[in-house]
mmCIF file of C-alpha atoms in Angstrom:
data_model
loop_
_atom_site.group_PDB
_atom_site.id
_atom_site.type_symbol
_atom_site.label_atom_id
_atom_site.label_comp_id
_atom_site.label_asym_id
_atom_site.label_seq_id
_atom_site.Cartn_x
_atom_site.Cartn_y
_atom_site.Cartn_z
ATOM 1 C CA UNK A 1 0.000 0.000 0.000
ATOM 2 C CA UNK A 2 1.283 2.893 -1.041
ATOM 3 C CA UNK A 3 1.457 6.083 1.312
ATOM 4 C CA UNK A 4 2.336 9.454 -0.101
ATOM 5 C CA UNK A 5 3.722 12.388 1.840
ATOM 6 C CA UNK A 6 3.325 15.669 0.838
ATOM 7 C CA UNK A 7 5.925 18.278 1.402
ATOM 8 C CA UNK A 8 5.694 21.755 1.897
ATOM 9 C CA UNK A 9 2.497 24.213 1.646
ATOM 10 C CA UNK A 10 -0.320 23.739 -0.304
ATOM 11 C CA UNK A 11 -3.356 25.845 -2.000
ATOM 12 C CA UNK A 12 -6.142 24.653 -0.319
ATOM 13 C CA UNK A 13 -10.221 25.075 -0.060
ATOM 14 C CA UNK A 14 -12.513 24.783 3.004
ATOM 15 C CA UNK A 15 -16.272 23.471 1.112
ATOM 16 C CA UNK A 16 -18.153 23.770 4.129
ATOM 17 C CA UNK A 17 -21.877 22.995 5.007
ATOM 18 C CA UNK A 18 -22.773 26.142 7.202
ATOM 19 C CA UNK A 19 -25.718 23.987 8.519
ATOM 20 C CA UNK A 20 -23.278 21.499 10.135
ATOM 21 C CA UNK A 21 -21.399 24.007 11.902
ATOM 22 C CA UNK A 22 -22.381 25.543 15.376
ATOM 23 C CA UNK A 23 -20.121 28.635 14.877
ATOM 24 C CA UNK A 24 -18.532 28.943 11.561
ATOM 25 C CA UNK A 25 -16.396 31.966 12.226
ATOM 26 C CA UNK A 26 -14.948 30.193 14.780
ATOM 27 C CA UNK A 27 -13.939 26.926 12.344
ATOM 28 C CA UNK A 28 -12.934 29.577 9.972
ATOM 29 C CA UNK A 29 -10.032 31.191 12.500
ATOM 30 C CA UNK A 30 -9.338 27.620 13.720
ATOM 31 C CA UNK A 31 -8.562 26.304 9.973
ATOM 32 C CA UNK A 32 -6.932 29.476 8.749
ATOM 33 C CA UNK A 33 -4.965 29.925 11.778
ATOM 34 C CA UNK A 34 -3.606 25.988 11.889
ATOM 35 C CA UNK A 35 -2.678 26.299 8.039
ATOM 36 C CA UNK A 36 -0.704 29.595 8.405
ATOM 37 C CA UNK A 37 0.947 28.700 11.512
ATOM 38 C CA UNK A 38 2.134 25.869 9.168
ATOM 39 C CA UNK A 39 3.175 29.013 6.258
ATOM 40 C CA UNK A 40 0.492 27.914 4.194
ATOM 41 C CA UNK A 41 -1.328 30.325 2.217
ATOM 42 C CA UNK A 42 -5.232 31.225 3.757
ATOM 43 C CA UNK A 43 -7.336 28.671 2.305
ATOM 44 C CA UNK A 44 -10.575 29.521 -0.088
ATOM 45 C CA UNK A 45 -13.728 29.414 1.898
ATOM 46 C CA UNK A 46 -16.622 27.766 -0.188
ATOM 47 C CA UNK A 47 -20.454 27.205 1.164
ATOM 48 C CA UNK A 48 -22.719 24.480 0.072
ATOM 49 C CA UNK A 49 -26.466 25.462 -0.528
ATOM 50 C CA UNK A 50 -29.554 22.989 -0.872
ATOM 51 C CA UNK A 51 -29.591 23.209 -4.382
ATOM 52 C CA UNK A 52 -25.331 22.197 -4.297
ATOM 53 C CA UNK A 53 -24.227 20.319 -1.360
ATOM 54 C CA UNK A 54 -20.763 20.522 -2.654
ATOM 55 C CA UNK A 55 -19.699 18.941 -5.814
ATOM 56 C CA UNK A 56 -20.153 22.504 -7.372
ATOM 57 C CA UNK A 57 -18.193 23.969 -5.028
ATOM 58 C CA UNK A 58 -15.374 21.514 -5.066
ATOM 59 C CA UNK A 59 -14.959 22.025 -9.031
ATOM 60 C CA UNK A 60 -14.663 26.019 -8.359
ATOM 61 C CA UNK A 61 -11.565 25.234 -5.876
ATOM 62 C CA UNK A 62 -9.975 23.185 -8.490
ATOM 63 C CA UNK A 63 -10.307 25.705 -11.431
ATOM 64 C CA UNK A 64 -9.116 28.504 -9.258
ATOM 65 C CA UNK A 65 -5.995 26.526 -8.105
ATOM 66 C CA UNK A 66 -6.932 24.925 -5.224
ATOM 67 C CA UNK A 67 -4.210 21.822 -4.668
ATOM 68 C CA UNK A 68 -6.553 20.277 -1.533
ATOM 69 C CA UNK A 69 -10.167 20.352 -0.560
ATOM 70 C CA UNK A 70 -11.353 19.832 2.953
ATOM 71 C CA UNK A 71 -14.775 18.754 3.229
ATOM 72 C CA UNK A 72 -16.723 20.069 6.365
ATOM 73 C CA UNK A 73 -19.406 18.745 7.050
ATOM 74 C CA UNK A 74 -21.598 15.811 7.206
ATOM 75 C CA UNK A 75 -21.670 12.821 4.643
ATOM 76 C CA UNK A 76 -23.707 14.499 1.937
ATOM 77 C CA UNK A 77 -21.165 16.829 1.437
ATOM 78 C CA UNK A 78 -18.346 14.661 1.832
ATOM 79 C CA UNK A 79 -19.634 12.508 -1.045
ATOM 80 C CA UNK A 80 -20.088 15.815 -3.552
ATOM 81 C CA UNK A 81 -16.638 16.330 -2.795
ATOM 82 C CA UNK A 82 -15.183 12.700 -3.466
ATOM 83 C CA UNK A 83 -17.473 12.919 -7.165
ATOM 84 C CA UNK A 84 -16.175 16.127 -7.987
ATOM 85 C CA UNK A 85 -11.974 15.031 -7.491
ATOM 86 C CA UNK A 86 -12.343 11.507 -8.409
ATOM 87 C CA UNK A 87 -10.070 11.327 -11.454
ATOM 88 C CA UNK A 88 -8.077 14.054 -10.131
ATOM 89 C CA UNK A 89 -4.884 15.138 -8.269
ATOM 90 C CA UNK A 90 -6.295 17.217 -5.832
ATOM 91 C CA UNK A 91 -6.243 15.781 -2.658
ATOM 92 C CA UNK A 92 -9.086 15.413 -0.038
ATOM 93 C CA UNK A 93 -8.931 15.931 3.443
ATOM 94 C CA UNK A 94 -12.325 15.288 5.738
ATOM 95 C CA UNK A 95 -13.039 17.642 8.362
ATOM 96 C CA UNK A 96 -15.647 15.853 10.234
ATOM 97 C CA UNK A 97 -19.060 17.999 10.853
ATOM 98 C CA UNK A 98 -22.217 15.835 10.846
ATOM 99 C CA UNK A 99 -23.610 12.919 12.609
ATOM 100 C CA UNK A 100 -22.257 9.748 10.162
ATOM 101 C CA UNK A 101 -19.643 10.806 9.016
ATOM 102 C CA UNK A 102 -18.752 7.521 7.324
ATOM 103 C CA UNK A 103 -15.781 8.369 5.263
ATOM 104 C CA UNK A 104 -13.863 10.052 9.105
ATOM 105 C CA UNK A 105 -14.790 6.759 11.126
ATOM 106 C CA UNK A 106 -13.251 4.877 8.313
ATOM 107 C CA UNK A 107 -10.068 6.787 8.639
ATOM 108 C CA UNK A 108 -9.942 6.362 12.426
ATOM 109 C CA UNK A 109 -10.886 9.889 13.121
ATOM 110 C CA UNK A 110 -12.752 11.302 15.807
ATOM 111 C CA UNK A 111 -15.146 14.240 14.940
ATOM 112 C CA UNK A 112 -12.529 16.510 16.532
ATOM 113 C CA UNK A 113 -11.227 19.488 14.172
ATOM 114 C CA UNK A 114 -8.085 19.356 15.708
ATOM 115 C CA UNK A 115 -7.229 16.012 14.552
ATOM 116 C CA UNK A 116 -8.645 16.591 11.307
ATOM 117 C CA UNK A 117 -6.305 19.434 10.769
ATOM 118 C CA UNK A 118 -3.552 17.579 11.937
ATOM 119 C CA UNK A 119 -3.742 14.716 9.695
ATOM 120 C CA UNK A 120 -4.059 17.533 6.729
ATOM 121 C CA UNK A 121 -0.584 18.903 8.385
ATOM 122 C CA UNK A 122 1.260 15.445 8.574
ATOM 123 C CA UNK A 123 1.059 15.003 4.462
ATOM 124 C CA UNK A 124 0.230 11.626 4.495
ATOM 125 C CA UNK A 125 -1.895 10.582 0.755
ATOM 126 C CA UNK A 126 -3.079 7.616 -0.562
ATOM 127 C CA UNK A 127 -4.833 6.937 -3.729
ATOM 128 C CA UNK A 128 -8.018 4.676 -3.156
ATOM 129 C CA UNK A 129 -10.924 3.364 -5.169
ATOM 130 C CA UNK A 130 -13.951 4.968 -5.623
ATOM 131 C CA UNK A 131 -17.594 3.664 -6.613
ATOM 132 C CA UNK A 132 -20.118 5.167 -9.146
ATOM 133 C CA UNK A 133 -23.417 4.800 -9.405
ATOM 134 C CA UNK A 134 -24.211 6.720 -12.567
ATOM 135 C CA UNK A 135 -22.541 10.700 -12.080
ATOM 136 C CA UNK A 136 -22.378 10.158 -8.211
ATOM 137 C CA UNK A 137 -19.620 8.836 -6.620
ATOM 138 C CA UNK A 138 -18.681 7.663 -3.571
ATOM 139 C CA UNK A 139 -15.689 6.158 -1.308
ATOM 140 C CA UNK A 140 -17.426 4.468 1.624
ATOM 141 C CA UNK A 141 -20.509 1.849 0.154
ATOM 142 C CA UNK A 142 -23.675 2.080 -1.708
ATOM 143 C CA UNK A 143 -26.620 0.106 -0.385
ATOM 144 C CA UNK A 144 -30.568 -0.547 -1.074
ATOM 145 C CA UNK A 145 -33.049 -1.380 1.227
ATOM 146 C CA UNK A 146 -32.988 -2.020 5.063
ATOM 147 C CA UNK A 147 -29.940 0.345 5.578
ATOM 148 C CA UNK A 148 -31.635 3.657 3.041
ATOM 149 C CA UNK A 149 -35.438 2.890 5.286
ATOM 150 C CA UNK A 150 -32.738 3.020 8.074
ATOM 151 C CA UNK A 151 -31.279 6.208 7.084
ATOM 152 C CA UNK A 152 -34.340 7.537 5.797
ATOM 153 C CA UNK A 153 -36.164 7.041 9.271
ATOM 154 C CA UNK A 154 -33.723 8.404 11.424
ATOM 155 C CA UNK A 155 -34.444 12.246 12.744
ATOM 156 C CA UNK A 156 -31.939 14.820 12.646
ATOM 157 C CA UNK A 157 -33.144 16.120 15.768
ATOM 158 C CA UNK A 158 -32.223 12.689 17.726
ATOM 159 C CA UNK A 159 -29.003 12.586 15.574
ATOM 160 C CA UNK A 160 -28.262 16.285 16.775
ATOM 161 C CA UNK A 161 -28.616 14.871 20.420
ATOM 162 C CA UNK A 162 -27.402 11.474 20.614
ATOM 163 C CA UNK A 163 -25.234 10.895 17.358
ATOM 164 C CA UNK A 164 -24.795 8.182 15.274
ATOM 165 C CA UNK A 165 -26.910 5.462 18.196
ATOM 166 C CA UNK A 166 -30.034 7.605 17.041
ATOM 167 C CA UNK A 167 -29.620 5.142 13.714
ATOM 168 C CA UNK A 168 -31.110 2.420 16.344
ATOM 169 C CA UNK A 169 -34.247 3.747 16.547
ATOM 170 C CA UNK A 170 -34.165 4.568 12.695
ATOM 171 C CA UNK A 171 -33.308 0.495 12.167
ATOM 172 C CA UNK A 172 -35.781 -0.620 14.464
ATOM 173 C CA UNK A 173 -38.818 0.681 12.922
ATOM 174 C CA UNK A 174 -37.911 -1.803 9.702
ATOM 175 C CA UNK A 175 -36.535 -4.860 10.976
ATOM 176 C CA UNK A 176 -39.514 -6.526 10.208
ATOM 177 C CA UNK A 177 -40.275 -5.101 6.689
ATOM 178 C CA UNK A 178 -40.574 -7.863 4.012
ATOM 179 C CA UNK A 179 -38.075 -8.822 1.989
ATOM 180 C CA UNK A 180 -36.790 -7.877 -1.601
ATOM 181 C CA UNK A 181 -37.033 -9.740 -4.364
ATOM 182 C CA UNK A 182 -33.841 -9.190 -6.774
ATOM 183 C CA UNK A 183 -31.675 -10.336 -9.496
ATOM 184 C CA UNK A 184 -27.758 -9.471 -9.011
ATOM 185 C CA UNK A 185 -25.323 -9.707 -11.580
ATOM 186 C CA UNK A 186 -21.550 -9.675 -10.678
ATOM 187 C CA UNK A 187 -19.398 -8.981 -13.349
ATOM 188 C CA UNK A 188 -20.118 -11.063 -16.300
ATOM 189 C CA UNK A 189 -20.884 -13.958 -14.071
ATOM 190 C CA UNK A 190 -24.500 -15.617 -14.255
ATOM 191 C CA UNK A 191 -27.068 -13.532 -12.017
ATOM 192 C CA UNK A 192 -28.904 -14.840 -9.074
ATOM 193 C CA UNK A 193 -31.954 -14.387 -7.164
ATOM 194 C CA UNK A 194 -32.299 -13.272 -3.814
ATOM 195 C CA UNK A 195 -34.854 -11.969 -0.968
ATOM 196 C CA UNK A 196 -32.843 -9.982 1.190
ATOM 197 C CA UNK A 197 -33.484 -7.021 3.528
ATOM 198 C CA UNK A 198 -30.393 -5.073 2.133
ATOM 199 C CA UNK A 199 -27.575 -5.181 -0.403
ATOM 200 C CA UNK A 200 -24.535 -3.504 0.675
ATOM 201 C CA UNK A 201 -21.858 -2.911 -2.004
ATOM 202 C CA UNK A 202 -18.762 -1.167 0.003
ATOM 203 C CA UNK A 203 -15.597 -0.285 -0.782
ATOM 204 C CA UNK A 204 -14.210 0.368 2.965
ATOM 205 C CA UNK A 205 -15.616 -2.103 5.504
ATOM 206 C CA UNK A 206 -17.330 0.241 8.495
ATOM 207 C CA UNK A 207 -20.509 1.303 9.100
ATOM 208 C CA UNK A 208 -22.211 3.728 12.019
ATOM 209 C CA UNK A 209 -20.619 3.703 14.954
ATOM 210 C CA UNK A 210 -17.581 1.770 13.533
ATOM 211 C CA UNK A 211 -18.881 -1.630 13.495
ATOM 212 C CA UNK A 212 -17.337 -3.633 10.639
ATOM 213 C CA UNK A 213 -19.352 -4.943 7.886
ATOM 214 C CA UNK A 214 -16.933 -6.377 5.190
ATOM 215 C CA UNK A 215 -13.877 -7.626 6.761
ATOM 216 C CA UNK A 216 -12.115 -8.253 3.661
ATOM 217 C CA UNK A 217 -12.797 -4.826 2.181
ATOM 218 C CA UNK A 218 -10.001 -2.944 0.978
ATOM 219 C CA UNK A 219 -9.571 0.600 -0.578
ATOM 220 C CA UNK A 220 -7.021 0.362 -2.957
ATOM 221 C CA UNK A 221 -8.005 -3.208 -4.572
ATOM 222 C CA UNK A 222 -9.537 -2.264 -7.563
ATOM 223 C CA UNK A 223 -12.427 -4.150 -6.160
ATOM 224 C CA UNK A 224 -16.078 -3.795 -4.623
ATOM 225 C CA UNK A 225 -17.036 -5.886 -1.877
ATOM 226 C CA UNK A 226 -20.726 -7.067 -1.833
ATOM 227 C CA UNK A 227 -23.058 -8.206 1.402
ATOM 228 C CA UNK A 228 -26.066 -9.626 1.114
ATOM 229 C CA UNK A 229 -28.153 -9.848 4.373
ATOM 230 C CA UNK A 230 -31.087 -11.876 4.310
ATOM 231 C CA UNK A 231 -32.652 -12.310 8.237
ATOM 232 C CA UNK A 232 -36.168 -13.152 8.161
ATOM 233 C CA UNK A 233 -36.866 -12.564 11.961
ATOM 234 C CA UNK A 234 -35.438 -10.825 15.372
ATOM 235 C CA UNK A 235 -33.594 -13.874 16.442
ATOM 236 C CA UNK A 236 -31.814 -14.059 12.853
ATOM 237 C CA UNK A 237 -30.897 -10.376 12.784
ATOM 238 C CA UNK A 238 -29.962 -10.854 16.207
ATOM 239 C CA UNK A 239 -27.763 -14.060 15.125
ATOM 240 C CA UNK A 240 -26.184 -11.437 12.033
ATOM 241 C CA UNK A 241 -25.270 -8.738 14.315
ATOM 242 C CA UNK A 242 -23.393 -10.925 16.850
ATOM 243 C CA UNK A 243 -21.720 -12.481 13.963
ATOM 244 C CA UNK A 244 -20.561 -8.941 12.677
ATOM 245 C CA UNK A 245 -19.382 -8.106 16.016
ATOM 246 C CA UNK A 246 -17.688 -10.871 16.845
ATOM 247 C CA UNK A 247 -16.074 -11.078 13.242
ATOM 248 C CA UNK A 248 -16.653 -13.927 12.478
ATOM 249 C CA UNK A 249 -15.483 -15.553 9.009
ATOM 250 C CA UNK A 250 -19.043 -16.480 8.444
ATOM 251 C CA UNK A 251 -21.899 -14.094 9.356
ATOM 252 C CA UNK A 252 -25.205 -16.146 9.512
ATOM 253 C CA UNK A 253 -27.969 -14.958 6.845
ATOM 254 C CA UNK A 254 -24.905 -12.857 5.050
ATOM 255 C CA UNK A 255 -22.920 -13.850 1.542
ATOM 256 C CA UNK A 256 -20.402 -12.194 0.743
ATOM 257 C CA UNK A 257 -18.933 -11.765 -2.620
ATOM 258 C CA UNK A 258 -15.916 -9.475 -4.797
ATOM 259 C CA UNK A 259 -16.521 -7.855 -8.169
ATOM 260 C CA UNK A 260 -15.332 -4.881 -10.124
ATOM 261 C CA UNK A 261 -19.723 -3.999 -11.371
ATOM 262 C CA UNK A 262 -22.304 -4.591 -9.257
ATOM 263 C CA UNK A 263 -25.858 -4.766 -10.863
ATOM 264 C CA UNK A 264 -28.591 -4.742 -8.432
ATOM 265 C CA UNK A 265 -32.424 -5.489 -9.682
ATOM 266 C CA UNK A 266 -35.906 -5.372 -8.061
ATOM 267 C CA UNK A 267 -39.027 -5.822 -8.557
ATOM 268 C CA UNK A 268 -40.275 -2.685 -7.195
ATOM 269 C CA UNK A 269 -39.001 0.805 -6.134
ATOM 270 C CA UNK A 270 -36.361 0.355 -3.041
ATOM 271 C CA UNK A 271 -34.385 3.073 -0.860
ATOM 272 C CA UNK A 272 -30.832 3.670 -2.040
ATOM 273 C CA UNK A 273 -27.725 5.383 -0.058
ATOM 274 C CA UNK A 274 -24.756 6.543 -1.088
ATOM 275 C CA UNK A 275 -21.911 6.990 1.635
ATOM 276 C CA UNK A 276 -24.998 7.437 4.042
ATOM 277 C CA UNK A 277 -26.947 9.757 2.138
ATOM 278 C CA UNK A 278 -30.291 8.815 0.675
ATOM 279 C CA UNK A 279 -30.648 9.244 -3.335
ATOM 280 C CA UNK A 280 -33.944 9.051 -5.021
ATOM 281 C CA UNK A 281 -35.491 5.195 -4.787
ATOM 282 C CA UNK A 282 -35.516 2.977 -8.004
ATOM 283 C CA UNK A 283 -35.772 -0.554 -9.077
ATOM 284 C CA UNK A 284 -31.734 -0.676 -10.141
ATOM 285 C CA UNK A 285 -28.309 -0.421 -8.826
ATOM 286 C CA UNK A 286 -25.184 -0.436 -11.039
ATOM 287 C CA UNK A 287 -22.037 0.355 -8.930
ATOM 288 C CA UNK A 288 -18.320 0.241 -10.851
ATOM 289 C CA UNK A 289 -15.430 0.813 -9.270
ATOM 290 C CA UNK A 290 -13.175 3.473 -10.311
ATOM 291 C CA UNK A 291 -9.453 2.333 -9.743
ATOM 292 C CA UNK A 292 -7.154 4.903 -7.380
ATOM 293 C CA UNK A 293 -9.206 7.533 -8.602
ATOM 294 C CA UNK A 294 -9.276 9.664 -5.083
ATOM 295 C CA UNK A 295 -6.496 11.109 -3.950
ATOM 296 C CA UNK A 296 -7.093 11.233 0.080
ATOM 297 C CA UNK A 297 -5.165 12.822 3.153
ATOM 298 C CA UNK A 298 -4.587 9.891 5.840
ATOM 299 C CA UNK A 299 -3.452 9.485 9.248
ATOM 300 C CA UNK A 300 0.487 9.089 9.161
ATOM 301 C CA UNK A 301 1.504 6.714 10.938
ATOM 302 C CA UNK A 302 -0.802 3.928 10.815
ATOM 303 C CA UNK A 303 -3.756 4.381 12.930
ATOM 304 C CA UNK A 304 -6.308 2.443 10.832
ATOM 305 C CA UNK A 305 -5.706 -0.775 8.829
ATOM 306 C CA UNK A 306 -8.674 0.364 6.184
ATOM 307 C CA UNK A 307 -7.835 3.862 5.081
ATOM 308 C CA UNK A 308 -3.890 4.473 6.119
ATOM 309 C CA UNK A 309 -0.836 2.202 6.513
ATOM 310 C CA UNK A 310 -1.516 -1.546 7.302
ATOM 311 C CA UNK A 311 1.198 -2.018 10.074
ATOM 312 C CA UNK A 312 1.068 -5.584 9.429
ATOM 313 C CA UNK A 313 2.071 -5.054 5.521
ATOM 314 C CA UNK A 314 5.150 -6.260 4.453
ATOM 315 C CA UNK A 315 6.238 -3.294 2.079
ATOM 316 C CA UNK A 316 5.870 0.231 2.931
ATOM 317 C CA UNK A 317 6.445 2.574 0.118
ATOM 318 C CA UNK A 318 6.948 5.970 0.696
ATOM 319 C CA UNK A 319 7.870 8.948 -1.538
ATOM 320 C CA UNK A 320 8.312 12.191 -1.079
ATOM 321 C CA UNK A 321 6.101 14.398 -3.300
ATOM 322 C CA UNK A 322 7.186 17.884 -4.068
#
């Protein structure tokens, strides 16, 4: 795995969701003042609106020079940012801001600014995969059904207050909905049938409040790891969450497959995510993965074995990047 670190200043952006952010001139002088402390230049400040939550914005830093984006705020805007630099060389760095944050808990951060800012600091990059579903990309995992009614029931108001365990009482409201009834295609592989609850199609392995779906999941593999979860009743989706927790090498009522395009088919309309934010419902999924498309800034050293150094690798390459 290959970790790059960046010397020297950079031109940078701040693409911020002012929504997210209790006191935004206060994250302003915190960002500007750790980057110039540093003798980098005052970053471009950049606000999302409803009708843009970001992607627009991220484009505008890149044609006036920006060399780095940091995202603030929550996963909606995260995700605009990873489809607008996907195929790029400007790097992202995640400033944590909202409740799921799914892209910072995969990188082993906290939702504290000042670690955000210091892993921007340190220099560490890595190249990783991306997803796409149609002009939308994404860096975390696409799913449809149980986990968008999930996401979809959850209230902001109980996410303000209690964070990512207000996702419980979203999930709880569907764990008895019935079951899908799809056709998946891997690859160019035969398709298969299925009734499942959910199809997750992830590219990193963690979900909410960092329990591990896909333990085999890796960034920079060229590949997109698939789960299928199929419980029927309380006592199997109670079996299938132990077995996640535990990590187990097999989950009860989950397969678990590798493929490079993901077709997913129903029958009817079904809730779809993206990186924890809901897109409009529809009877198809087609994910592809996008090789080392996203440049990203990561913890250096090795804090997380998904998203920054694997300390168990053998090789470490590292090159200095001027």
């Amino acid at each position: 795995m290959d970790v790059m670190t960046i010397t020297g200043p950079q031109r940078s952006a701040v693409v911020v969701n002012p929504v997210k952010v209790p006191d935004l001139d206060v994250l302003r002088r915190t960002v500007t003042d750790a980057l110039t402390a540093q003798g980098w230049p005052e970053p471009m400040w950049l606000e999302t609106t409803v009708d843009d939550p970001g992607a627009g914005q991220a484009r505008q830093a890149v044609r006036d020079g920006a060399e780095l984006v940091l995202a603030c705020g929550g996963d909606g805007t995260v995700m605009a940012c990873v489809t607008a630099l996907a195929g790029s060389d400007v790097a992202l760095a995640v400033l944590p801001a909202g409740t799921g944050n799914l892209l910072a808990a995969n990188l082993g951060l906290s939702g504290d600014l000042a670690t955000g800012l210091e892993v921007v600091l340190q220099g560490g990059r890595r190249r990783i995969d991306v997803g796409a579903v149609g002009e939308q990309s994404f860096a975390v995992m696409a799913g449809m059904g149980f986990d968008a009614h999930m996401l979809d029931a959850t209230s902001d108001t109980a996410k303000k207050h209690i964070g990512w365990l207000a996702y419980v009482a979203g999930a709880v409201q569907h764990l008895r909905d019935r079951p899908m009834h799809l056709r998946i295609t891997l690859d160019d592989k035969p398709s298969f049938t299925r009734r499942p609850r959910t199809v997750i199609v992830g590219n990193v392995g963690r979900l909410q409040g960092g329990m591990r779906l896909l333990s085999e999941a890796r960034p920079d593999d060229g590949l997109l790891d698939v789960a299928i979860l199929s419980p029927r009743t309380l006592r199997h989706w109670a079996a299938l969450g132990w077995g996640v927790l535990r990590r187990k090498q097999r989950v009860p009522r989950m397969e678990t497959y590798t493929a490079t395009r993901v077709q997913i088919r129903s029958k009817r309309a079904q809730p779809r995510q993206l990186d924890g934010d809901l897109i409009d419902p529809g009877k198809d999924l087609l994910v592809t993965v996008r090789p080392k498309a996203l440049l990203l800034c990561v913890p250096q050293p090795a804090t997380d074995p998904d998203l920054t150094h694997d300390a168990n690798a053998v090789e470490h390459d590292a090159h200095e990047v001027r």
